[in-house]
Coordinates of C-alpha atoms in Angstrom, one line a residue:
X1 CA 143.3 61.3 120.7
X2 CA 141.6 64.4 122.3
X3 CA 141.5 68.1 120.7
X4 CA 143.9 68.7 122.6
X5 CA 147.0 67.2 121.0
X6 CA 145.5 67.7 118.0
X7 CA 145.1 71.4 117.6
X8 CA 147.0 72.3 120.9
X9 CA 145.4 74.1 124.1
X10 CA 143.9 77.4 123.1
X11 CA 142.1 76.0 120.1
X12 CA 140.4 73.3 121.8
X13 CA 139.0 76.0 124.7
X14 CA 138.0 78.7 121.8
X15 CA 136.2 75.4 120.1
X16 CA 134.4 74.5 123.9
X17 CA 133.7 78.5 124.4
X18 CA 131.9 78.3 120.8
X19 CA 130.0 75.4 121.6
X20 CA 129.0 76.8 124.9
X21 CA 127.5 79.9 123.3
X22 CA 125.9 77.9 120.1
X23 CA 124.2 75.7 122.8
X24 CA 123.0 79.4 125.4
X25 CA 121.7 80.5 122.1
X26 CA 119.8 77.6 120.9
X27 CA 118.8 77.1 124.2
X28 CA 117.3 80.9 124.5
X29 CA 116.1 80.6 121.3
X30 CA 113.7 77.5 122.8
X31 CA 112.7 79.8 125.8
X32 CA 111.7 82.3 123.6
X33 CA 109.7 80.3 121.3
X34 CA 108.0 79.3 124.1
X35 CA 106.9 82.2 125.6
X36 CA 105.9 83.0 122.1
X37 CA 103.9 80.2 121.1
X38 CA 102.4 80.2 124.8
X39 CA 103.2 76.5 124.4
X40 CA 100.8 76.5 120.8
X41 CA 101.3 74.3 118.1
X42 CA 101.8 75.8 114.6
X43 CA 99.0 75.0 112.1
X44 CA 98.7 71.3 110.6
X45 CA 100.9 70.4 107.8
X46 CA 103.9 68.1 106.3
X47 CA 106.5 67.1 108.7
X48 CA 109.7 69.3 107.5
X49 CA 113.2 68.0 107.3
X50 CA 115.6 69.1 109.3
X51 CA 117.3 72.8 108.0
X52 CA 115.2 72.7 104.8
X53 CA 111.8 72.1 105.8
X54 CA 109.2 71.6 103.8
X55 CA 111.5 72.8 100.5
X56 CA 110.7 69.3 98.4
X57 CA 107.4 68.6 99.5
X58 CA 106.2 72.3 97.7
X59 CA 104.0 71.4 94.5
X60 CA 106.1 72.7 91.5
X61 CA 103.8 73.0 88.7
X62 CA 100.1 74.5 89.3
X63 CA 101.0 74.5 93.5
X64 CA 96.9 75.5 93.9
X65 CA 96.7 72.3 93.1
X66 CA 98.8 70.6 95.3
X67 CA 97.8 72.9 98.2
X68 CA 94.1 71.5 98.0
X69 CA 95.4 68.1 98.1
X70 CA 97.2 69.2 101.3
X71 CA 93.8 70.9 102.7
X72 CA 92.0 67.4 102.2
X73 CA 94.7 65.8 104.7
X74 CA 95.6 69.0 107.4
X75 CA 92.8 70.9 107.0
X76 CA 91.7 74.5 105.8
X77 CA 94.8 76.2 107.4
X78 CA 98.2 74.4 105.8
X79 CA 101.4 75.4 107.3
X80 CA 104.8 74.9 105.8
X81 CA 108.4 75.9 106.5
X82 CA 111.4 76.7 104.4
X83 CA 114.5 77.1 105.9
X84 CA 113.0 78.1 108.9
X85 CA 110.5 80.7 106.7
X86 CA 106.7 79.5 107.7
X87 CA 104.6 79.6 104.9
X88 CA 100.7 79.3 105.7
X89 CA 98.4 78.6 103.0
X90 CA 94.3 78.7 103.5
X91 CA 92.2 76.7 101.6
X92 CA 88.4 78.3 102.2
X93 CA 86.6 81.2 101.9
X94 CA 85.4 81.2 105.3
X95 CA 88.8 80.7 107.3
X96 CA 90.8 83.7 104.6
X97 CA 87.5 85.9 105.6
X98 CA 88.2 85.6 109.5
X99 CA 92.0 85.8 108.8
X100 CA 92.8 88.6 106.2
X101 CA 89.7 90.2 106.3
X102 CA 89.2 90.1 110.0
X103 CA 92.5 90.3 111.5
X104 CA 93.7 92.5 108.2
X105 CA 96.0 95.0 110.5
X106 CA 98.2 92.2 110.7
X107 CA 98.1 90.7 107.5
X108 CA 98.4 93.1 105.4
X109 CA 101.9 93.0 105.0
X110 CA 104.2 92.0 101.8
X111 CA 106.8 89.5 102.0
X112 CA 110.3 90.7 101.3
X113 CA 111.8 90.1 98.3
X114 CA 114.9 90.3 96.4
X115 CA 113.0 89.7 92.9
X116 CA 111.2 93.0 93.3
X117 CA 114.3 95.4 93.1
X118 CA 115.7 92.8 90.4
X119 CA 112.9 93.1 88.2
X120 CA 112.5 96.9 88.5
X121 CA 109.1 96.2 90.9
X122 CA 109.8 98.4 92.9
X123 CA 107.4 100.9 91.7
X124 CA 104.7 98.5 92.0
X125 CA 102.3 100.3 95.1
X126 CA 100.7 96.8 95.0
X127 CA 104.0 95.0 96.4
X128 CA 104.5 97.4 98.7
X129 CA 104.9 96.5 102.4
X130 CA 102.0 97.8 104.8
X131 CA 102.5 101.2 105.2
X132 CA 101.9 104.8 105.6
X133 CA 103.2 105.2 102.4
X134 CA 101.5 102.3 100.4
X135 CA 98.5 103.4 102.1
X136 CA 99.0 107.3 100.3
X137 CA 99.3 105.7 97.1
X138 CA 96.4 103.2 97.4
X139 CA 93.9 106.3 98.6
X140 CA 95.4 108.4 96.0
X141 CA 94.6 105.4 93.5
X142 CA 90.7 105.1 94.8
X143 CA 90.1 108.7 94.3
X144 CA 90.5 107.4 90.3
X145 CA 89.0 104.5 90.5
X146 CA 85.7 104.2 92.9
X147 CA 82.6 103.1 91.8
X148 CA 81.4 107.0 92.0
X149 CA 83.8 107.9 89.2
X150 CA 84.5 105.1 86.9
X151 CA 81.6 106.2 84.7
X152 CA 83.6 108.7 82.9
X153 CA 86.0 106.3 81.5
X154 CA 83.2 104.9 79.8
X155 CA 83.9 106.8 76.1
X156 CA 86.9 105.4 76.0
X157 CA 86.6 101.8 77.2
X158 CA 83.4 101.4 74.6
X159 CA 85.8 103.2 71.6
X160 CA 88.4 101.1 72.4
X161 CA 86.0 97.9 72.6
X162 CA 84.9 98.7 69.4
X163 CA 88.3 99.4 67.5
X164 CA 89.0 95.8 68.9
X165 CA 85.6 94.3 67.4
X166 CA 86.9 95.7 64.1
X167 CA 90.3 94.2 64.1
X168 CA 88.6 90.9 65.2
X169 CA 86.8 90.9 62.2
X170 CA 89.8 91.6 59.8
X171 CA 91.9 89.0 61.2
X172 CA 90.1 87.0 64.4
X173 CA 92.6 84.4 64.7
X174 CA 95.1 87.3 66.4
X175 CA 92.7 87.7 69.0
X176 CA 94.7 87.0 71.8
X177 CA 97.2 90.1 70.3
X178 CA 93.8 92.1 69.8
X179 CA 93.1 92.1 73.8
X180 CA 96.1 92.3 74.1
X181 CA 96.4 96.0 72.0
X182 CA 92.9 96.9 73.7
X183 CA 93.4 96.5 76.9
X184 CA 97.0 98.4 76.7
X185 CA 95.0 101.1 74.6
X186 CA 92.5 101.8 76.6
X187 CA 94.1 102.0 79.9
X188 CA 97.2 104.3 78.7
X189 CA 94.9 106.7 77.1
X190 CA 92.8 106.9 80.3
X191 CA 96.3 107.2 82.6
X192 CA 98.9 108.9 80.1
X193 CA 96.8 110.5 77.7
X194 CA 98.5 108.6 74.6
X195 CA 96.9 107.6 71.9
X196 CA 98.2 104.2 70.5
X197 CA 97.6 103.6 66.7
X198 CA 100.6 101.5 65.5
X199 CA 99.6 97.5 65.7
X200 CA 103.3 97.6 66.3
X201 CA 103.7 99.9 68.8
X202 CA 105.9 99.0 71.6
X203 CA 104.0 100.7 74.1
X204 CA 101.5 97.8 74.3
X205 CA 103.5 95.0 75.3
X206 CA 105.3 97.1 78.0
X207 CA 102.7 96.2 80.8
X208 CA 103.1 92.4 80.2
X209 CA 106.7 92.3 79.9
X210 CA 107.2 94.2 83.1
X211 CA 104.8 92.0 85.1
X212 CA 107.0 88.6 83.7
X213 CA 108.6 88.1 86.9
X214 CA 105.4 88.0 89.1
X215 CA 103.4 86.1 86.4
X216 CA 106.4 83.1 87.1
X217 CA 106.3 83.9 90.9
X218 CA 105.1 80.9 93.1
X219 CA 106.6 80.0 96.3
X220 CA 110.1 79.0 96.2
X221 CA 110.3 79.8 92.5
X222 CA 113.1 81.5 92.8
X223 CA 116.3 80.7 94.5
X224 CA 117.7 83.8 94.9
X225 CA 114.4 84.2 97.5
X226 CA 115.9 81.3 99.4
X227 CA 119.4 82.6 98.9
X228 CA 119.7 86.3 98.6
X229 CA 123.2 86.3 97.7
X230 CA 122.7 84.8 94.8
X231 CA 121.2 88.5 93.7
X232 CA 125.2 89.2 92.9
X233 CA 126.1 86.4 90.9
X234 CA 126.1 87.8 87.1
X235 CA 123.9 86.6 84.3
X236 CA 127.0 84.9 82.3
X237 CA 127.7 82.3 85.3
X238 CA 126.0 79.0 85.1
X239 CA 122.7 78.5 86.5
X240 CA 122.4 82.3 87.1
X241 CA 119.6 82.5 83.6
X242 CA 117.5 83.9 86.0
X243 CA 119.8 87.4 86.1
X244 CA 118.7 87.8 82.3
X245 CA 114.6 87.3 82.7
X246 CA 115.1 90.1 86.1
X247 CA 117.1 92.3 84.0
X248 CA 114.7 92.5 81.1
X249 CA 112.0 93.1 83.4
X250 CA 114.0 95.8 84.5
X251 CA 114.1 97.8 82.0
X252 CA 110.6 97.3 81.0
X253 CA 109.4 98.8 84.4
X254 CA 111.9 101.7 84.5
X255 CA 110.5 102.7 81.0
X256 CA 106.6 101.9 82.2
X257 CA 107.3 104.0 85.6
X258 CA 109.3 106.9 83.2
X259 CA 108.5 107.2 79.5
X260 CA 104.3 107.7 79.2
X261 CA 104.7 110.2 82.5
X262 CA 107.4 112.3 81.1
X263 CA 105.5 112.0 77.3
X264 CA 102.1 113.3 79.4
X265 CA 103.8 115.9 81.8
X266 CA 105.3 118.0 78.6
X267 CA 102.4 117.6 76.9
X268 CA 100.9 119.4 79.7
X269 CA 103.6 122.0 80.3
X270 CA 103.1 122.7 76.3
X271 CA 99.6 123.1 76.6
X272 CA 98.8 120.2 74.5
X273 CA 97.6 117.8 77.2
X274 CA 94.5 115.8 76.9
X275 CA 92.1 114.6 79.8
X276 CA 93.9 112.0 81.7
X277 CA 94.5 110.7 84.9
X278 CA 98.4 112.2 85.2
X279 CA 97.6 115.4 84.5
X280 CA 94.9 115.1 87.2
X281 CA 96.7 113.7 90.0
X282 CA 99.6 116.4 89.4
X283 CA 97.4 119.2 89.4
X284 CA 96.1 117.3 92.7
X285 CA 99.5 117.5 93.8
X286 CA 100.2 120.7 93.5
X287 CA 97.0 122.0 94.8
X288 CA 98.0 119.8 98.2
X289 CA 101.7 121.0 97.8
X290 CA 103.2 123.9 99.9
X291 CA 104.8 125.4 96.7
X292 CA 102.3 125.4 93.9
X293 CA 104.7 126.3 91.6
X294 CA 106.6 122.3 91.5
X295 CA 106.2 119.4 93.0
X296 CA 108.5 117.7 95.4
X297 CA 111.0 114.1 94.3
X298 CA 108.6 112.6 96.8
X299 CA 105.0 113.7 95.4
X300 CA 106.3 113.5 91.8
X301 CA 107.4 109.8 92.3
X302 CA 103.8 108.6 94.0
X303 CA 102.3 109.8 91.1
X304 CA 104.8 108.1 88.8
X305 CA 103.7 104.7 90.2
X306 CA 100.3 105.0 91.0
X307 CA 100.0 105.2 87.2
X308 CA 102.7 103.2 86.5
X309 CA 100.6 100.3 88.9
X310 CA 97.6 100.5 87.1
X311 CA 98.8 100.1 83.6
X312 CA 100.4 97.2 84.5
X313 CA 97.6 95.8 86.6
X314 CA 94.7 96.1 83.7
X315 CA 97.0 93.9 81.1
X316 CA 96.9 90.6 83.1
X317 CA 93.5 90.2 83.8
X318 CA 91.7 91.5 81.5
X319 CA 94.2 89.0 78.8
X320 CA 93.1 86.3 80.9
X321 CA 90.0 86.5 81.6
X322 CA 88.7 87.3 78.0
X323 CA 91.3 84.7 76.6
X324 CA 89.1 82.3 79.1
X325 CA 85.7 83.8 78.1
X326 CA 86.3 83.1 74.1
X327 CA 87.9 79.5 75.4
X328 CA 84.7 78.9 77.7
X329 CA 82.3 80.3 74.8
X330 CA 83.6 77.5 72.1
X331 CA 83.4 74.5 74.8
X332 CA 79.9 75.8 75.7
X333 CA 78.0 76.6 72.5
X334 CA 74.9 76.9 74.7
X335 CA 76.0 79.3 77.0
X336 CA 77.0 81.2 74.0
X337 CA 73.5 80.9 72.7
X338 CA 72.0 82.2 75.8
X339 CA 74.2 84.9 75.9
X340 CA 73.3 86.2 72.3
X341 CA 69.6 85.7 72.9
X342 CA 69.5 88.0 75.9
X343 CA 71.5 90.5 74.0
X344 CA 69.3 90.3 71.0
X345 CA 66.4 90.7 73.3
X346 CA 67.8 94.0 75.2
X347 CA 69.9 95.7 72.4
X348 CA 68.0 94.3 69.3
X349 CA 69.7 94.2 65.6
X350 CA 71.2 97.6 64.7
X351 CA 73.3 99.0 67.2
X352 CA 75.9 97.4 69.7
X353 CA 75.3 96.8 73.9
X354 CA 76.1 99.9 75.4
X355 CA 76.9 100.4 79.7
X356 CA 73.0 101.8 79.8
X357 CA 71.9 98.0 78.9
X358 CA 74.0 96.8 82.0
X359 CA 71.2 95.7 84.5
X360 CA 69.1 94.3 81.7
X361 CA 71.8 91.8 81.1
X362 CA 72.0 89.9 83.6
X363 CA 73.5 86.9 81.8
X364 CA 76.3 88.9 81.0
X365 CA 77.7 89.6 84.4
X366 CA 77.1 85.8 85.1
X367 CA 79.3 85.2 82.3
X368 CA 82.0 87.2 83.5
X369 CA 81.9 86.1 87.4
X370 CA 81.8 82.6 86.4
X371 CA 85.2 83.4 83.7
X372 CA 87.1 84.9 86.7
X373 CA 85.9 81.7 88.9
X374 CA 87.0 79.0 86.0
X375 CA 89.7 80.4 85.1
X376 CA 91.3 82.4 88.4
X377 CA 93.5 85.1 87.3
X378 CA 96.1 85.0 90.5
X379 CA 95.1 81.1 91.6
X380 CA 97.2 81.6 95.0
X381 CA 96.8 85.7 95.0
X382 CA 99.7 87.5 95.7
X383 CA 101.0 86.9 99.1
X384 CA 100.2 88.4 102.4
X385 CA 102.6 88.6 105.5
X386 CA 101.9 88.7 109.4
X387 CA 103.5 91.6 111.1
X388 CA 102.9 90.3 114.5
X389 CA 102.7 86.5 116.2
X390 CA 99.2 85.8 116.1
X391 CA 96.6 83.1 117.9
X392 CA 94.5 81.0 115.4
X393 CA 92.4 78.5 115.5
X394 CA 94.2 77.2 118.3
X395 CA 97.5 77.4 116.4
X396 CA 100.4 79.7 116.9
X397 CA 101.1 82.0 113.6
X398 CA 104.3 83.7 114.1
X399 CA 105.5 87.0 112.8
X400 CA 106.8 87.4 109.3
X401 CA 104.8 84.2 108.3
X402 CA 104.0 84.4 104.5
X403 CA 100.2 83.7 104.0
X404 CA 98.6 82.8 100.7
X405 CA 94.8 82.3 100.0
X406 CA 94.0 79.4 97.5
X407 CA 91.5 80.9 95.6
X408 CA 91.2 78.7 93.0
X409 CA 90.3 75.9 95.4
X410 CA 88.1 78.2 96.8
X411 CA 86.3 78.6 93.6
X412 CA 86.9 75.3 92.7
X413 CA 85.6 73.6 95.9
X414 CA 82.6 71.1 94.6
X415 CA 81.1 71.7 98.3
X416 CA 80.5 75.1 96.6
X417 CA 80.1 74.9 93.4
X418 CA 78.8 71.7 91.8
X419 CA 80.7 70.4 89.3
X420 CA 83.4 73.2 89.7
X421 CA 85.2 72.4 86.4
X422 CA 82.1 73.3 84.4
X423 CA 81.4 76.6 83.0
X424 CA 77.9 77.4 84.3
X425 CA 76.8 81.3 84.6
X426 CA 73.5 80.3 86.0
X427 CA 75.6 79.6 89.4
X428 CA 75.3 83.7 90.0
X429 CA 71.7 84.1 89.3
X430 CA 68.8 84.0 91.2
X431 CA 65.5 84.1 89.6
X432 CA 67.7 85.3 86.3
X433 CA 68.8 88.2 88.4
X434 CA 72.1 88.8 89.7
X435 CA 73.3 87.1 92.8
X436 CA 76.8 86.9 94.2
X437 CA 77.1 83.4 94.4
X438 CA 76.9 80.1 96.0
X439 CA 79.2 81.0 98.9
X440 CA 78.6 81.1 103.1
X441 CA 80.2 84.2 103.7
X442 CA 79.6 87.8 101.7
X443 CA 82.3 87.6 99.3
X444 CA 81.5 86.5 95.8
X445 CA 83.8 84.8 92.9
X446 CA 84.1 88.5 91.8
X447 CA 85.9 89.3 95.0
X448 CA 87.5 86.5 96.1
X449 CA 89.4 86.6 92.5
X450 CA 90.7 90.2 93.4
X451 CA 92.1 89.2 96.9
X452 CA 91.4 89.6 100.4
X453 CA 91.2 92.4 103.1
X454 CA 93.1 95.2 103.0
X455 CA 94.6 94.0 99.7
X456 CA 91.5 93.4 98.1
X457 CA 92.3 94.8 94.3
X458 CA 91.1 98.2 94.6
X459 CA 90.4 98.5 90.8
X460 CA 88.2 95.6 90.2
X461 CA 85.3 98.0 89.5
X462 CA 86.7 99.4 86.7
X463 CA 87.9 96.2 85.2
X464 CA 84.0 94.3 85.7
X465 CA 82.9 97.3 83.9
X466 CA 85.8 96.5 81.1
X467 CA 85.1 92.7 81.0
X468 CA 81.3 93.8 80.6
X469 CA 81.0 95.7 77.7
X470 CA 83.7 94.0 75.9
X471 CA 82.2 90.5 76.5
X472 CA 78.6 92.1 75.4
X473 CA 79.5 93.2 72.5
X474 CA 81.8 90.6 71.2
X475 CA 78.7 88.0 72.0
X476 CA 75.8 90.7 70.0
X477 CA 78.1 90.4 66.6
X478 CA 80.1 87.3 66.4
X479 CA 80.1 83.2 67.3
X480 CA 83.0 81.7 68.7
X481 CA 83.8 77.9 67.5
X482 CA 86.1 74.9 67.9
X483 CA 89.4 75.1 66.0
X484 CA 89.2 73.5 62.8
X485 CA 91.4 71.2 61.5
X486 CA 93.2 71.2 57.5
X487 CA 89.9 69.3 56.5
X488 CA 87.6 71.6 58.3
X489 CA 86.3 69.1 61.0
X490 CA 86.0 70.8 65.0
X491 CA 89.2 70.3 67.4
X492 CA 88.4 69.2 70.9
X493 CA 89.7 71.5 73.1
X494 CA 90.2 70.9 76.8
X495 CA 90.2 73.7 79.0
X496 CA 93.6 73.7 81.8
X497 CA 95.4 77.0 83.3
X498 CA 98.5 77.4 83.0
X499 CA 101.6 77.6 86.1
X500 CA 102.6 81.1 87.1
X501 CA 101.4 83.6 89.9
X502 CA 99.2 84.7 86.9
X503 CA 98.0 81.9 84.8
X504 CA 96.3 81.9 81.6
X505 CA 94.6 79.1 79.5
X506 CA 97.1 76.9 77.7
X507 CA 95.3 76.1 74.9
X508 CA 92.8 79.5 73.1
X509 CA 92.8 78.2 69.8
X510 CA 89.1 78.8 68.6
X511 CA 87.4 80.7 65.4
X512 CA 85.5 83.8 65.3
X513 CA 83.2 84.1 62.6
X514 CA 80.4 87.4 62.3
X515 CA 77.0 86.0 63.6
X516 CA 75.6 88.2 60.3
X517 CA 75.7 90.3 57.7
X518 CA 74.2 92.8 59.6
X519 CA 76.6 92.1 62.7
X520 CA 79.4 92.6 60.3
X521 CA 77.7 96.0 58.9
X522 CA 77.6 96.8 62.7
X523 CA 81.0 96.1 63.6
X524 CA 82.2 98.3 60.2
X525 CA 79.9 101.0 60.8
X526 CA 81.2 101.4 64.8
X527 CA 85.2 101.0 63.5
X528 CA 84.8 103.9 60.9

């Protein structure tokens, strides 16, 4: 039986003329691969399946993982594909250097993604795709936030620092809800001008919750990025759970990008403004605006995220990284000991570290570069994306291909650090002086952990600064411990991050205790 007499004589020639052109078009879409490729293979990696690729060999839970066990059998460049999307992930220091530092005008980019404009991120000057217009707000964010300037935020950072030691005395097992309130205090005060005094306050879980979609993002974690039309299906139908999470991130960002701006700019039009970022950016503005009188939608909305961005990206890492310090600091008594020694050497009994004691502490910084290497903040980074087909290594990299850098097998590669899953701050020192590290190329654990090339976290000045004077002075007054249990005997803890684009420890539990009487007069005195 031919197609003929079964769906008579024009259907079967429409069904030939459609298999005709489906053939010319895979056919020319060969030829052009070729003359792409220039007859290149793509980097090493799995062998995909046909029309889904590589979708169920992707590591689910803590993928860094998975991707180093991938490195050790294809190699330092790792390339995947789903559905037909190529996904390249780089294992070492050396290889991300040469390809997102190097070749950074073409991998720069951000992938496209429906979760952004779900989740409200569209604000977010950090997701942005490689632009004229990303590149306004990231210069406009450097002229807050270079190393030349960041020394005037230091009144606030060491008031806040110390409000925090006080409440860590009053009730230390909070203390993850304590960096929590700091950390959202300090930052808004700098940015918006507010003071926060409520515990309660909403404005300090704000940041977090609007950054709840990225912390989960992985690749492939969501389906509606493998199936954009799944971005209409409504929050009641089954499966669609996801709708809900996007939706309260929504509205979280909308109020982060609106509320503390609007709060700051009538405050200013009253007259009642303090010093503050906002009110400098729009005076900025206007100064570089052809009517001095208002700004334009345009100027106004930069300025709105530019702020907006940095609130949300001083919650995350400052959480986890000190959540990992007062882990690391109970696990490690003698680091701990160390630490206090030095400070009791430079600061002495009766006062509290201060910035000025910063290159006499040496141990300190160690501290923190070896926190943001144990415990990596963004363990894959947020992802990068070629603009143009590229030749590398000997491999083809084509256009649009979504590139993530593994930094925490970078910072976890025993080649480069021995015995990577140990805490040990002497890695960064060098005759007890500050070194960057133990690593081939230029780019220490306190880079690597902000990103790469042209994406290379433009605020991680400010936030070592942060993660310094809060880490001193935590260390001069009090001792960190093992949990107890009911009958007072230590808890082993063991140390693992958790999964998410942002990853935190899973286990904090610890006890905070005043090294002294006179550390706890200290710590009054300073909170009064």
């Amino acid at each position: 039986m031919d197609l003929t007499s079964l769906f008579g004589p024009d259907y079967a020639v429409l069904l030939l003329a459609i298999a005709c052109v489906a053939s010319l078009r895979y056919l020319r879409s060969l030829l052009d691969w070729k003359a792409r490729s220039q007859g290149l293979p793509l980097p090493p990696g799995p062998k995909p399946l046909p029309i889904v690729g590589n979708l169920f060999g992707l590591p689910k839970i803590k993928p860094w993982s998975g991707f180093q066990d991938m490195r050790k059998e294809h190699g330092d460049l790792v390339y995947l594909r789903v559905f037909g999307k190529g996904l390249l992930v780089i294992g070492s220091v050396e290889v991300a250097y040469e390809f997102l530092d190097k070749r950074s005008a073409n991998t720069s980019d951000r992938p496209e993604s429906p979760v952004i404009g779900l989740s409200g991120q569209e604000s977010n000057f950090g997701l942005f795709p490689y632009s004229p217009w990303w590149r306004q707000h990231r210069r406009e964010f450097w002229q807050f936030f270079h190393p030349g300037v960041i020394s005037k935020y230091q009144p606030t950072q060491r008031t806040e620092v110390r409000k925090f030691l006080g409440r860590l005395l009053n009730s230390p097992s909070r203390f993850k809800s304590h960096i929590e309130h700091m950390s959202a205090s300090a930052i808004l005060k700098l940015v918006y001008g507010i003071d926060i005094v409520d515990e309660d306050d909403e404005r300090i879980v704000i940041p977090h919750a609007a950054l709840e979609t990225t912390r989960r993002s992985t690749p492939a974690s969501f389906a509606v990025d493998l199936f954009p039309i799944l971005r209409h299906v409504p929050s009641w139908f089954p499966g669609a759970g996801f709708q809900k999470v996007f939706a309260e991130c929504k509205v979280a960002n909308d109020y982060l990008k609106h509320a503390p701006f609007d709060e700051a700019k009538e405050a200013l039009e009253r007259g009642d403004s303090r010093p503050c970022i906002v009110a400098d950016m729009l005076a900025r503005a206007k100064m570089n605006s052809t009517d001095s009188t208002d700004l334009s939608d345009e100027m106004e909305d930069m300025v709105k995220n530019v702020c907006a961005t940095t609130v949300e990206a001083s919650a995350d890492t400052s959480l986890s990284t000190l959540q990992a310090i007062f882990v690391a600091m109970a696990l490690y008594p003698a680091v701990q000991r160390k630490a206090q020694a030095a400070l009791d050497a430079v600061v002495g009994p009766s006062r509290l570290p201060d910035f000025t004691n910063s290159a006499a502490l040496p141990y300190i910084h160690a501290i923190v570069k070896e926190a943001l290497r144990w415990c990596v903040v963004s363990p894959l980074g947020l992802a990068h994306r070629t603009l143009r087909d590229d030749v590398f290594h000997g491999c083809f990299v084509p256009a649009g291909t979504t590139v993530h850098a593994n930094a925490w097998a970078m910072l976890h590669d025993p080649a480069t650090y021995e015995h990577p899953d140990e805490f040990r701050p002497e890695r960064f020192l060098r005759d007890g002086l500050r070194a960057p590290g133990p690593t081939t190329t230029a780019l220490g654990a306190d880079s690597i952990a902000f990103g790469f090339g042209r994406r290379l976290c433009p605020g991680r000045h400010f936030a070592l600064e942060s993660l310094f004077i809060t880490v001193a002075s935590v260390l001069h007054v009090f001792d960190i411990g093992l949990p107890l249990d009911a009958d007072g005997a230590p808890i082993q803890v063991k140390f693992e991050q958790s999964h998410g684009a942002i990853s935190y420890p899973e286990d904090c539990r610890c006890t905070v205790t005043p090294r002294s009487k006179a550390a706890e007069a200290l710590i009054l005195a300073a909170h009064e």
